[in-house]
Coordinates of C-alpha atoms in Angstrom, one line a residue:
M1343 CA 0.0 -0.5 -0.2
K1344 CA 2.4 2.2 1.2
N1345 CA 4.9 1.2 -1.7
S1346 CA 4.4 4.6 -3.6
I1347 CA 5.4 6.6 -1.0
K1348 CA 8.0 4.1 -0.1
T1349 CA 9.4 4.7 -3.7
S1350 CA 9.1 8.1 -3.3
L1351 CA 11.1 8.5 -0.2
V1352 CA 13.6 6.6 -1.7
L1353 CA 14.7 8.4 -5.2
A1354 CA 14.2 11.8 -2.6
S1355 CA 17.5 10.6 -1.0
L1356 CA 19.2 9.5 -3.6
I1357 CA 18.4 12.9 -5.8
G1358 CA 19.5 13.9 -2.3
S1359 CA 22.4 12.6 -1.7
L1360 CA 24.3 13.7 -4.7
Y1361 CA 25.3 17.0 -3.2
A1362 CA 27.3 14.8 -0.8
Q1363 CA 29.1 12.6 -2.8
D1364 CA 32.0 13.3 -4.4
T1365 CA 30.3 12.8 -8.2
V1366 CA 27.1 13.7 -8.9
T1367 CA 25.2 11.2 -11.0
L1368 CA 21.7 10.7 -12.8
E1369 CA 19.2 8.9 -14.2
P1370 CA 15.8 8.6 -15.2
L1371 CA 13.1 10.3 -12.6
R1372 CA 10.1 8.4 -12.3
I1373 CA 6.6 11.0 -12.7
D1374 CA 4.0 9.9 -9.9
S1375 CA 1.5 12.5 -10.3
T1376 CA 0.3 12.0 -13.4
A1377 CA -3.0 8.6 -13.3
I1378 CA 0.0 6.0 -15.0
K1379 CA 2.7 6.6 -13.3
T1380 CA 6.2 5.7 -15.4
D1381 CA 9.9 7.8 -15.5
E1382 CA 11.7 10.6 -17.9
L1383 CA 12.3 7.8 -20.1
R1384 CA 9.3 6.2 -21.0
S1385 CA 7.1 9.1 -20.9
T1386 CA 5.2 9.5 -24.4
D1387 CA 5.2 13.0 -23.3
A1388 CA 8.2 15.9 -22.8
V1389 CA 7.9 16.1 -18.9
E1390 CA 9.9 18.4 -16.3
V1391 CA 10.7 16.5 -13.2
Y1392 CA 12.3 18.1 -10.3
T1393 CA 12.8 17.4 -6.5
A1394 CA 13.1 18.7 -3.2
E1395 CA 16.8 19.5 -3.8
D1396 CA 16.7 21.6 -7.2
I1397 CA 14.3 23.9 -4.9
Q1398 CA 15.8 23.4 -1.4
K1399 CA 19.2 24.7 -3.2
A1400 CA 17.6 27.2 -5.7
H1401 CA 17.0 29.2 -2.3
V1402 CA 14.5 30.8 -3.6
Q1403 CA 11.5 33.1 -1.6
N1404 CA 8.5 31.2 -3.4
V1405 CA 7.1 29.0 -6.3
Y1406 CA 7.0 31.6 -8.8
E1407 CA 11.3 32.7 -8.3
F1408 CA 12.3 29.0 -9.0
L1409 CA 9.7 28.0 -12.2
N1410 CA 11.1 31.5 -13.5
Q1411 CA 14.8 30.4 -13.0
Q1412 CA 14.4 27.0 -13.3
T1413 CA 12.1 25.6 -15.5
S1414 CA 11.0 25.8 -19.3
I1415 CA 7.6 28.2 -17.2
V1416 CA 7.8 31.8 -17.8
T1417 CA 6.3 33.7 -14.7
M1418 CA 5.8 37.5 -14.4
P1419 CA 3.8 39.9 -11.5
S1420 CA 0.6 39.8 -12.1
Y1421 CA 0.6 44.2 -13.4
G1422 CA 3.4 44.4 -10.0
N1423 CA 1.5 41.7 -7.3
P1424 CA 3.8 39.5 -6.9
F1425 CA 1.6 36.6 -4.7
S1426 CA -0.4 36.3 -7.3
Q1427 CA 2.0 36.0 -11.2
L1428 CA 1.1 35.2 -14.6
I1429 CA 2.2 32.2 -15.9
D1430 CA 2.9 31.2 -19.4
L1431 CA 4.7 27.9 -21.7
H1432 CA 4.6 26.9 -25.0
G1433 CA 3.7 30.7 -26.3
Y1434 CA -0.5 31.3 -24.7
G1435 CA 0.8 34.7 -23.8
T1436 CA 0.8 36.3 -20.0
S1437 CA -2.1 37.7 -19.9
N1438 CA -3.7 34.6 -20.7
G1439 CA -1.1 31.2 -20.1
N1440 CA -2.3 31.1 -16.0
Q1441 CA -5.7 29.9 -17.9
N1442 CA -3.9 27.4 -20.4
V1443 CA -2.5 25.7 -17.4
V1444 CA -4.1 23.4 -14.5
V1445 CA -2.1 23.0 -11.4
T1446 CA -2.5 20.7 -8.7
V1447 CA -1.1 20.6 -5.4
N1448 CA -1.8 16.9 -4.6
G1449 CA -4.2 16.7 -7.1
R1450 CA -6.4 19.4 -5.7
R1451 CA -6.6 22.3 -8.6
L1452 CA -5.4 25.7 -7.9
N1453 CA -6.9 27.2 -10.9
S1454 CA -9.5 29.5 -9.9
I1455 CA -12.9 29.9 -11.9
D1456 CA -12.5 33.9 -12.3
S1457 CA -9.3 35.4 -14.3
L1458 CA -7.2 34.9 -10.8
A1459 CA -3.5 33.7 -11.1
Q1460 CA -2.8 29.8 -9.5
L1461 CA -1.9 31.7 -5.7
L1462 CA 1.4 29.5 -6.2
A1463 CA 2.7 31.5 -3.3
S1464 CA 0.4 29.2 -1.1
I1465 CA 2.6 26.8 -1.0
S1466 CA 5.5 26.9 1.3
P1467 CA 8.9 26.0 -0.8
S1468 CA 10.0 23.9 1.4
S1469 CA 7.3 22.0 1.8
I1470 CA 7.4 20.8 -1.2
A1471 CA 9.0 17.1 -2.7
R1472 CA 8.5 17.6 -6.0
I1473 CA 7.4 19.3 -9.5
E1474 CA 6.3 17.6 -12.4
I1475 CA 5.8 19.8 -15.6
I1476 CA 3.7 17.9 -18.2
K1477 CA 3.4 19.8 -21.6
S1478 CA 0.9 19.6 -24.2
S1479 CA -0.2 17.2 -22.9
G1480 CA -2.5 16.1 -19.5
I1481 CA -5.7 17.0 -21.1
V1482 CA -7.8 13.9 -20.2
V1483 CA -6.4 13.9 -16.0
G1484 CA -6.0 17.3 -15.6
G1485 CA -9.5 18.6 -17.9
D1486 CA -10.7 22.3 -18.8
G1487 CA -7.6 24.6 -19.3
A1488 CA -4.7 21.7 -19.9
N1489 CA -3.4 22.7 -23.4
A1490 CA -0.4 24.3 -22.8
G1491 CA 0.4 21.3 -20.1
V1492 CA -0.3 20.7 -16.5
I1493 CA 2.2 21.3 -13.7
N1494 CA 1.5 19.1 -11.0
I1495 CA 2.9 19.7 -7.5
T1496 CA 3.6 17.3 -4.3
T1497 CA 4.1 17.9 -1.3
K1498 CA 6.7 15.7 1.5
Q1499 CA 5.6 12.6 3.3
N1500 CA 8.5 11.4 4.9
N1501 CA 10.6 12.0 7.9
D1502 CA 12.6 15.2 8.1
K1503 CA 12.0 18.0 10.7
E1504 CA 13.5 20.6 10.0
V1505 CA 12.9 25.1 10.3
A1506 CA 15.2 27.9 7.6
F1507 CA 15.3 31.4 8.4
Y1508 CA 16.5 34.4 6.9
G1509 CA 16.4 38.1 6.1
G1510 CA 17.9 40.2 3.5
T1511 CA 17.5 43.6 1.5
Y1512 CA 14.9 45.4 1.6
G1513 CA 13.7 44.8 5.1
T1514 CA 13.0 40.5 3.4
A1515 CA 12.3 38.7 6.2
D1516 CA 11.4 34.4 6.3
G1517 CA 10.4 31.8 8.2
S1518 CA 9.3 28.3 7.1
F1519 CA 9.4 24.7 9.6
Y1520 CA 8.1 21.0 7.8
F1521 CA 7.6 18.6 10.5
G1522 CA 7.0 15.3 9.0
H1523 CA 6.9 11.4 10.7
S1524 CA 5.8 8.5 8.2
D1525 CA 6.3 4.8 8.8
D1526 CA 4.2 1.5 7.5
R1527 CA 0.7 2.7 8.6
F1528 CA 0.5 6.4 9.6
S1529 CA 2.1 9.1 8.4
V1530 CA 1.6 13.1 9.5
S1531 CA 3.2 15.7 8.2
A1532 CA 3.2 20.0 9.4
S1533 CA 4.3 22.6 7.5
G1534 CA 4.3 26.9 8.1
E1535 CA 5.9 29.3 6.1
T1536 CA 5.5 33.8 6.7
Q1537 CA 7.2 36.4 4.7
K1538 CA 7.1 40.1 4.8
S1539 CA 8.6 42.1 2.6
D1540 CA 9.2 46.9 3.5
G1541 CA 8.6 46.9 -0.4
T1542 CA 10.5 48.2 -3.7
R1543 CA 9.0 51.2 -5.1
Y1544 CA 7.0 54.5 -3.2
I1545 CA 3.2 55.0 -3.9
D1546 CA 3.1 57.8 -3.0
S1547 CA 4.5 60.9 -1.8
S1548 CA 4.7 60.1 2.0
G1549 CA 7.5 57.8 1.4
N1550 CA 5.5 54.3 2.0
K1551 CA 6.4 51.8 -0.2
D1552 CA 4.2 48.5 -1.4
K1553 CA 4.9 46.2 1.0
N1554 CA 3.8 43.1 1.7
K1555 CA 2.9 40.7 3.9
F1556 CA 2.1 37.0 3.7
S1557 CA 1.9 33.3 6.1
T1558 CA 0.7 29.7 5.0
G1559 CA 0.1 26.6 6.7
T1560 CA -0.6 23.0 6.2
F1561 CA -1.6 19.7 8.1
N1562 CA -1.5 16.3 6.7
L1563 CA -2.6 13.1 7.5
S1564 CA -3.0 9.3 6.3
Y1565 CA -3.4 5.7 8.5
A1566 CA -3.3 2.8 7.1
L1567 CA -6.0 1.1 9.4
T1568 CA -5.9 -2.5 7.2
Q1569 CA -3.4 -3.3 5.1
K1570 CA -5.6 -2.5 1.7
L1571 CA -7.1 0.5 2.9
E1572 CA -6.1 3.9 3.8
L1573 CA -7.4 7.0 4.5
R1574 CA -6.1 10.7 4.6
L1575 CA -7.4 13.9 5.7
G1576 CA -6.1 17.3 5.3
A1577 CA -5.9 21.2 5.7
S1578 CA -4.4 24.5 4.4
F1579 CA -4.9 28.1 4.4
A1580 CA -3.0 31.5 3.3
R1581 CA -3.3 34.6 4.3
T1582 CA -1.8 37.4 2.0
D1583 CA -1.7 41.0 2.6
V1584 CA -0.6 43.4 -0.5
I1585 CA 0.4 46.4 -1.9
Y1586 CA 1.4 47.1 -5.1
A1587 CA 2.4 50.1 -7.1
S1588 CA 1.4 51.2 -10.4
Y1589 CA 2.4 51.3 -14.0
L1590 CA 4.9 53.8 -15.4
T1591 CA 5.3 55.6 -18.5
K1592 CA 8.4 54.5 -20.1
N1593 CA 10.3 57.7 -19.0
A1594 CA 9.9 57.6 -15.6
Y1595 CA 10.5 53.6 -15.5
N1596 CA 14.2 54.8 -17.3
S1597 CA 14.7 57.7 -14.6
D1598 CA 14.3 55.7 -11.2
P1599 CA 11.5 52.3 -11.6
T1600 CA 11.5 52.9 -8.0
Q1601 CA 8.9 56.4 -8.1
K1602 CA 4.9 56.5 -7.5
S1603 CA 3.1 56.2 -10.3
A1604 CA 1.2 58.7 -11.6
S1605 CA -1.6 57.3 -13.0
F1606 CA -4.7 58.0 -11.2
Y1607 CA -4.7 54.1 -8.2
P1608 CA -1.0 54.6 -7.5
S1609 CA -1.0 51.6 -6.0
T1610 CA -3.7 48.5 -5.2
H1611 CA -4.2 47.3 -1.5
Q1612 CA -5.3 43.4 -1.6
L1613 CA -6.1 41.5 1.0
F1614 CA -6.8 37.0 0.6
D1615 CA -7.6 34.7 2.2
T1616 CA -8.2 31.3 1.2
D1617 CA -8.9 28.0 3.8
T1618 CA -8.8 24.2 2.2
L1619 CA -9.5 21.0 3.6
S1620 CA -9.6 17.5 2.2
A1621 CA -10.3 14.2 2.1
G1622 CA -9.3 11.0 0.7
A1623 CA -9.1 7.7 0.2
D1624 CA -7.0 5.0 -1.0
Y1625 CA -8.7 1.1 -1.9
Y1626 CA -6.7 -1.9 -3.3
I1627 CA -8.6 -4.4 -3.8
D1628 CA -6.0 -7.3 -4.9
D1629 CA -2.4 -6.7 -6.7
A1630 CA -4.0 -5.3 -9.8
F1631 CA -7.3 -3.0 -8.7
A1632 CA -6.8 -0.4 -6.5
L1633 CA -9.6 2.5 -6.1
H1634 CA -8.9 6.1 -5.4
I1635 CA -11.2 9.3 -4.0
D1636 CA -10.6 12.2 -3.0
A1637 CA -12.9 15.2 -2.0
S1638 CA -11.8 19.4 -1.0
H1639 CA -14.1 22.0 0.5
E1640 CA -12.5 25.7 -0.5
K1641 CA -13.2 28.9 0.8
K1642 CA -11.5 32.0 -0.2
K1643 CA -12.0 35.9 -0.4
S1644 CA -10.7 38.7 -2.1
D1645 CA -11.1 42.1 -0.6
Y1646 CA -10.1 45.1 -3.0
V1647 CA -9.3 47.5 -0.5
T1648 CA -8.7 50.1 -2.3
Y1649 CA -11.8 50.1 -4.8
A1650 CA -14.0 48.9 -1.5
S1651 CA -14.5 45.8 -3.9
V1652 CA -15.2 42.2 -2.2
S1653 CA -15.5 38.7 -3.6
Y1654 CA -16.4 35.5 -2.1
Y1655 CA -16.0 32.3 -3.7
D1656 CA -16.9 28.7 -2.8
S1657 CA -15.8 25.8 -4.7
D1658 CA -15.8 21.5 -3.9
S1659 CA -14.1 19.5 -5.7
V1660 CA -14.5 14.9 -6.1
K1661 CA -11.8 13.2 -7.8
T1662 CA -11.9 9.3 -7.5
S1663 CA -9.9 6.2 -9.8
L1664 CA -10.2 2.2 -10.1
D1665 CA -6.6 1.5 -11.4
Y1666 CA -5.6 -1.9 -12.9
I1667 CA -2.3 -2.3 -13.5
T1668 CA -0.3 -5.1 -14.2
K1669 CA 3.0 -5.7 -15.8
K1670 CA 1.7 -5.3 -19.8
V1671 CA -1.4 -3.2 -19.7
S1672 CA -2.0 0.1 -16.9
L1673 CA -5.8 1.2 -17.2
S1674 CA -7.6 4.0 -15.2
I1675 CA -11.3 4.8 -15.2
G1676 CA -12.5 7.9 -13.1
Y1677 CA -14.4 11.0 -12.2
D1678 CA -13.6 15.0 -11.9
G1679 CA -16.1 17.5 -10.9
F1680 CA -15.4 20.8 -9.5
F1681 CA -17.8 22.9 -8.5
G1682 CA -17.1 26.7 -7.6
D1683 CA -18.9 29.9 -6.7
R1684 CA -18.0 33.4 -7.3
K1685 CA -20.2 35.9 -5.1
S1686 CA -20.3 40.1 -4.5
S1687 CA -22.4 42.6 -3.7
S1688 CA -24.9 42.5 -6.6
D1689 CA -24.3 39.6 -8.8
K1690 CA -23.0 35.4 -7.8
T1691 CA -21.4 34.1 -11.3
G1692 CA -20.6 30.0 -10.9
K1693 CA -18.9 27.3 -13.2
N1694 CA -19.4 23.8 -12.8
N1695 CA -17.3 20.3 -14.5
N1696 CA -18.7 17.3 -13.8
A1697 CA -16.0 14.8 -15.7
G1698 CA -15.5 11.5 -16.8
F1699 CA -12.1 10.5 -18.1
V1700 CA -10.4 6.7 -18.6
M1701 CA -6.5 6.5 -19.0
S1702 CA -4.4 3.4 -20.5
E1703 CA -1.2 2.7 -21.0
F1704 CA 0.1 -1.0 -22.5
Y1705 CA 3.5 -1.9 -23.3
L1706 CA 5.1 -4.4 -25.7
G1707 CA 8.6 -4.7 -25.0
K1708 CA 10.3 -1.4 -25.4
A1709 CA 7.4 0.2 -26.8
T1710 CA 4.7 2.1 -24.7
F1711 CA 1.5 2.7 -26.6
K1712 CA -1.1 5.8 -24.2
A1713 CA -4.6 6.4 -25.2
G1714 CA -7.5 8.2 -23.5
Y1715 CA -9.9 9.9 -23.5
R1716 CA -12.6 13.3 -21.4
L1717 CA -15.8 13.3 -21.6
E1718 CA -16.3 17.0 -19.9
D1719 CA -19.6 18.7 -19.0
V1720 CA -19.3 22.5 -17.9
A1721 CA -22.6 25.0 -16.8
Y1722 CA -22.7 28.5 -16.2
T1723 CA -25.3 30.5 -13.7
Y1724 CA -25.1 34.2 -13.9
K1725 CA -28.1 35.4 -11.0
S1726 CA -28.5 39.3 -10.5
T1727 CA -31.2 41.8 -10.1
S1728 CA -31.6 41.8 -13.9
S1729 CA -30.3 39.4 -14.8
D1730 CA -31.2 35.4 -14.5
L1731 CA -28.9 33.4 -17.1
N1732 CA -27.3 30.2 -17.7
K1733 CA -25.6 27.8 -20.4
H1734 CA -24.1 24.0 -21.1
V1735 CA -20.7 23.4 -22.7
L1736 CA -20.2 19.9 -23.9
L1737 CA -16.3 19.0 -24.8
H1738 CA -14.5 16.3 -25.3
G1739 CA -10.7 15.7 -24.8
G1740 CA -8.2 12.5 -26.0
E1741 CA -4.8 11.9 -26.2
L1742 CA -2.2 9.5 -27.9
G1743 CA 1.1 9.1 -27.6
Y1744 CA 4.3 6.3 -28.2
N1745 CA 7.9 6.1 -26.9
Y1746 CA 10.1 4.0 -27.6
A1747 CA 13.8 2.7 -25.7
L1748 CA 16.2 2.2 -28.4
D1749 CA 18.6 1.4 -25.6
K1750 CA 18.6 1.5 -21.6
K1751 CA 19.5 5.8 -21.8
S1752 CA 18.0 6.7 -24.6
S1753 CA 14.3 6.9 -26.3
V1754 CA 12.0 8.9 -28.3
F1755 CA 8.0 10.1 -28.1
A1756 CA 5.5 11.0 -30.1
N1757 CA 2.1 12.7 -29.1
Y1758 CA -1.1 13.8 -29.4
S1759 CA -4.2 15.2 -27.6
H1760 CA -6.8 17.6 -28.2
S1761 CA -7.4 19.8 -25.4
Y1762 CA -9.7 22.5 -24.7
Q1763 CA -10.9 25.9 -22.3
A1764 CA -14.3 27.0 -21.4
P1765 CA -14.3 30.3 -20.7
D1766 CA -13.2 31.5 -16.8
I1767 CA -16.3 33.7 -15.6
D1768 CA -14.7 36.6 -16.4
K1769 CA -14.3 36.3 -20.2
F1770 CA -17.7 36.8 -19.9
F1771 CA -17.6 40.6 -18.7
D1772 CA -17.1 44.1 -20.3
Y1773 CA -15.0 46.3 -19.2
G1774 CA -16.5 48.3 -16.5
G1775 CA -18.2 44.3 -14.8
T1776 CA -21.4 45.0 -17.6
F1777 CA -22.4 40.8 -18.3
N1778 CA -22.1 41.5 -22.2
S1779 CA -22.5 37.4 -23.5
F1780 CA -21.5 34.3 -23.4
I1781 CA -18.4 33.1 -25.6
S1782 CA -16.5 30.1 -26.9
P1783 CA -14.6 27.6 -25.3
M1784 CA -11.0 27.8 -26.8
E1785 CA -10.0 24.2 -28.4
A1786 CA -6.8 23.6 -29.5
N1787 CA -4.1 20.0 -31.8
N1788 CA -1.4 19.4 -29.9
F1789 CA 1.5 17.2 -31.3
T1790 CA 4.7 16.4 -29.8
F1791 CA 7.6 14.7 -31.0
G1792 CA 10.5 14.5 -28.6
Y1793 CA 14.2 12.6 -27.9
N1794 CA 15.8 12.0 -24.7
N1795 CA 19.1 10.4 -23.4
I1796 CA 20.3 9.6 -19.3
T1797 CA 23.6 8.7 -19.3
N1798 CA 25.3 9.3 -15.4
T1799 CA 26.5 12.4 -16.4
N1800 CA 24.1 13.5 -18.8
K1801 CA 20.7 14.0 -18.8
F1802 CA 19.5 15.4 -22.6
K1803 CA 16.0 16.1 -23.6
I1804 CA 14.5 17.7 -26.6
S1805 CA 10.9 17.9 -27.6
F1806 CA 9.6 19.5 -30.6
Y1807 CA 5.7 20.8 -30.9
Y1808 CA 3.1 21.9 -33.0
I1809 CA -0.2 23.3 -31.5
D1810 CA -3.2 24.5 -34.1
L1811 CA -6.5 26.3 -32.2
K1812 CA -9.6 27.0 -32.7
N1813 CA -11.3 30.3 -30.7
E1814 CA -8.1 31.2 -28.5
I1815 CA -9.0 33.7 -25.9
Y1816 CA -8.5 37.5 -25.8
Y1817 CA -9.3 40.3 -24.4
H1818 CA -10.4 43.0 -27.5
K1819 CA -9.6 46.2 -26.2
T1820 CA -10.7 49.4 -28.0
G1821 CA -10.4 52.8 -25.7
A1822 CA -8.7 53.8 -22.3
F1823 CA -11.5 51.8 -20.7
T1824 CA -13.4 49.3 -23.3
G1825 CA -13.3 46.3 -24.6
E1826 CA -13.9 42.8 -24.8
N1827 CA -13.6 39.5 -24.6
T1828 CA -14.0 37.8 -27.1
N1829 CA -12.2 34.7 -29.4
I1830 CA -9.3 34.3 -32.3
D1831 CA -11.0 32.5 -35.0
K1832 CA -8.1 30.6 -35.8
S1833 CA -3.6 30.6 -34.5
H1834 CA -1.4 28.1 -34.1
K1835 CA 1.9 27.9 -32.3
Y1836 CA 5.2 25.4 -32.8
G1837 CA 8.3 25.3 -30.5
A1838 CA 10.8 23.8 -29.6
D1839 CA 12.2 22.5 -26.1
L1840 CA 15.7 21.5 -24.8
Y1841 CA 17.4 20.9 -21.4
D1842 CA 20.6 19.7 -20.9
K1843 CA 22.0 18.9 -17.5
L1844 CA 25.7 17.6 -17.7
V1845 CA 28.0 16.9 -14.9
I1846 CA 31.8 18.3 -16.6
N1847 CA 33.3 16.5 -13.3
K1848 CA 33.1 15.9 -10.2
H1849 CA 33.0 20.1 -9.1
F1850 CA 31.4 21.3 -11.9
N1851 CA 28.3 21.0 -13.3
V1852 CA 25.6 23.0 -15.5
A1853 CA 22.1 22.8 -16.4
L1854 CA 20.1 24.4 -19.8
N1855 CA 16.9 25.2 -20.5
Y1856 CA 16.1 26.6 -23.6
N1857 CA 12.8 27.2 -25.0
Y1858 CA 11.8 28.4 -28.8
V1859 CA 7.8 29.3 -30.0
Q1860 CA 6.2 31.3 -32.6
A1861 CA 2.7 31.5 -31.7
L1862 CA 0.5 33.1 -34.4
I1863 CA -2.0 34.5 -35.4
D1864 CA -4.2 33.2 -38.7
D1865 CA -7.3 34.7 -38.5
E1866 CA -9.1 37.4 -36.8
K1867 CA -11.0 40.7 -37.7
M1868 CA -13.2 42.6 -34.6
G1869 CA -15.1 45.6 -36.7
S1870 CA -12.2 48.1 -37.8
D1871 CA -9.0 45.6 -36.3
D1872 CA -7.8 42.9 -38.0
Y1873 CA -5.3 41.0 -36.3
T1874 CA -4.8 38.3 -39.2
N1875 CA -1.1 37.4 -39.6
K1876 CA 0.0 39.0 -36.7
K1877 CA 2.2 37.4 -33.9
L1878 CA 0.3 36.7 -29.7
P1879 CA 2.0 40.2 -28.6
G1880 CA 3.3 38.9 -24.8
V1881 CA 5.7 36.4 -26.1
S1882 CA 9.1 35.9 -26.5
D1883 CA 10.3 34.2 -29.5
H1884 CA 13.6 33.1 -27.8
S1885 CA 13.4 31.8 -23.6
L1886 CA 17.6 31.1 -22.0
K1887 CA 17.7 30.2 -18.4
A1888 CA 21.6 28.2 -17.0
T1889 CA 23.0 27.4 -13.6
L1890 CA 26.4 26.6 -13.1
C1891 CA 27.6 24.7 -10.2
Y1892 CA 30.4 24.3 -8.4
L1893 CA 31.8 21.9 -5.6
P1894 CA 34.9 23.0 -4.2
N1895 CA 33.9 20.4 -1.8
R1896 CA 31.8 17.8 -0.1
N1897 CA 29.7 20.5 2.2
T1898 CA 29.8 23.7 -0.2
T1899 CA 27.5 24.6 -3.6
L1900 CA 28.4 27.1 -5.7
A1901 CA 25.3 28.3 -7.9
L1902 CA 25.3 30.9 -11.1
T1903 CA 22.1 31.4 -12.9
Q1904 CA 21.6 33.4 -16.0
I1905 CA 17.7 33.8 -16.8
Y1906 CA 17.2 35.6 -20.9
R1907 CA 14.2 36.5 -22.6
S1908 CA 14.2 38.3 -25.9
E1909 CA 11.7 41.3 -26.5
A1910 CA 8.1 40.7 -27.6
Y1911 CA 5.3 42.9 -28.3
A1912 CA 3.0 44.3 -25.6
A1913 CA 1.1 42.4 -24.3
N1914 CA -2.6 44.7 -25.5
D1915 CA -0.7 45.3 -28.9
F1916 CA -2.7 42.7 -31.3
N1917 CA -2.0 44.7 -34.1
N1918 CA 1.7 44.9 -33.4
D1919 CA 2.2 48.4 -33.8
F1920 CA 2.9 50.3 -30.3
S1921 CA 6.0 52.3 -30.1
Q1922 CA 6.7 50.8 -27.2
K1923 CA 8.0 46.5 -27.0
Q1924 CA 8.6 44.1 -24.5
D1925 CA 12.4 44.8 -23.5
A1926 CA 13.8 42.2 -23.4
Y1927 CA 14.5 40.6 -19.8
M1928 CA 18.1 39.9 -18.2
N1929 CA 19.2 38.3 -14.4
T1930 CA 21.7 36.9 -13.3
D1931 CA 21.3 35.0 -9.6
L1932 CA 24.4 34.3 -7.4
S1933 CA 24.4 32.1 -4.0
V1934 CA 26.6 30.0 -2.1
T1935 CA 25.5 27.3 0.2
Y1936 CA 27.7 25.5 2.6
A1937 CA 26.2 22.5 4.6
K1938 CA 26.6 19.8 6.9
K1939 CA 24.1 17.8 8.6
T1940 CA 22.4 18.9 10.7
W1941 CA 22.2 21.9 9.2
E1942 CA 23.3 24.8 6.5
V1943 CA 23.4 28.2 6.1
F1944 CA 23.6 29.8 2.6
A1945 CA 23.7 33.0 0.5
K1946 CA 22.4 34.8 -2.0
I1947 CA 22.4 38.4 -4.4
N1948 CA 19.2 38.3 -7.0
N1949 CA 19.7 40.5 -10.2
L1950 CA 24.0 40.9 -9.7
F1951 CA 24.0 42.8 -12.0
N1952 CA 21.4 45.6 -11.6
Q1953 CA 19.6 44.5 -14.5
K1954 CA 15.9 46.7 -14.7
N1955 CA 12.9 44.5 -16.4
G1956 CA 9.4 44.9 -16.7
L1957 CA 6.0 44.3 -18.1
W1958 CA 4.9 45.9 -21.3
V1959 CA 1.4 46.2 -21.6
Q1960 CA 1.7 49.1 -23.7
D1961 CA 3.5 52.6 -24.8
D1962 CA 3.8 54.4 -20.9
A1963 CA 2.2 51.2 -19.6
I1964 CA 5.2 49.8 -17.6
Y1965 CA 5.4 48.1 -14.3
P1966 CA 8.5 47.4 -13.1
V1967 CA 9.9 43.7 -12.4
N1968 CA 12.8 42.5 -10.7
F1969 CA 14.4 45.7 -11.4
T1970 CA 16.4 45.8 -8.3
T1971 CA 19.8 43.9 -7.3
T1972 CA 18.5 42.3 -4.0
A1973 CA 20.3 39.7 -1.0
T1974 CA 19.5 37.4 1.0
A1975 CA 21.4 35.0 3.5
G1976 CA 19.8 32.5 6.0
L1977 CA 20.4 29.3 7.8
K1978 CA 18.6 26.3 8.5
L1979 CA 18.1 22.7 10.1
R1980 CA 17.6 19.8 10.4
F1981 CA 16.4 17.9 13.1

């Protein structure tokens, strides 16, 4: 019953030991978060797997920072909000990219029913066991929105006991803990983090800055009632209090990105709270059959203090599957339901998803075949003093995949998926919050093929993809305060992902993540605007992330990380004719860690060369991002 947990613990221990040995060795990592477990070499998908050790060595302040520094994911603070960041993968853009990626934590969806980005700040990096990124696939199990892919986060269930503290420039301070116990029948863990910053930008003429703070906590319990039945309970909360500054003109940005915005609202103050309860059970019928069920209830409150706007969210989810696993075939049949609503002072809007799915894999010697199908019904409701509307949409998703092992260290793969995105509820409202119409869901046909080669000293992966889209969702802006959400008739994307980790010798290793993407509009006309043959704005053609590690001895690690993204059209520039483009993004980080068995100390300099970065929305509307050098130093204790 505990085999999957034990396997994960053994793998985590092996990967963790890489930094304690004289020579780093590499091996294929298991993929545990999908319906059918596999590993990097046998997977029919393009995947990225990062362990607790990878996250620990990065010394990041939150999950967004790790994704942006180490993976093929692009993250940017959502118009200045560091706790709710925009996510882009495979060229869906910073504006709507997060709506095209499904994010789960221990199988529970973090995607909101509206346009709020997934609150990854609520997950303490110290509590994470693994991050698995499934690219251009995952619709069958991930469901609505898994067009660019799925980010699956799994938290720890082990015997680690640790506390960590760090402080830094701009009044940054953080404290976190993780305490766990796990044996053959019983597993319990608790984790928490609190963090604050005095801010980097001014929000008024009195010298006040965009300060922020948050706290988060989780508790998980599992118990093997019998040899066949395991029960689970969990609870988590997050509290965020953030003030984020508004945009600057280009002249103001160039002269001093810390200065107060001249916009009508120079800053926004938001309070965001979330509380979640979860429960689950695994019943192992025999050696081949197993039944899994998980359910959760989440309550959220978003209070935009600046605008006196408060929204309340309630959501319930349930997921169950019957799995059949042998040496020749794996099969998972299940149900996935998500029911959410948002209430404000003037209306109530809901989105309910009901889906059935089947996923299968067949193993024939060196070949692996994957086939899966999902049928999803999405129901919308909208009630106000003057309206009572509803709509149903029936959507189909499918996946086909093939992997062939060339030898024990290399493989080739190809896959196809038909995915979709049922619009979030904000897409039915115009700029002023007036309900306009139900818009069409987006559909995508994804084609990917690639090659993997994993040896003791080199992990190399390359994949190529093409995506054909119908009704890609976007916001058609017609004036400073006017516009509507609608669909691009036809569009397509293509690109390549390359990852290489090379162990040069016992002292040096380097990891490289390069991504190339083209996101093109084939046919779209709205009024007098014709976006045909234009590039989707907010998408960089090239993205490069490289980390060089130097291990002078068994206890010390120095890491130098470089990030580069090429320039792009500003987020609102669908005509590709604004006078200002999104500048290229440049950032260099340096960290040093000295670790012993029960403790470690670390220091990190972010943006070593004080490079200026920003998010361009349109001409003279720039949100400064990572525009100054910062530094942190801390201590971690293990018990």
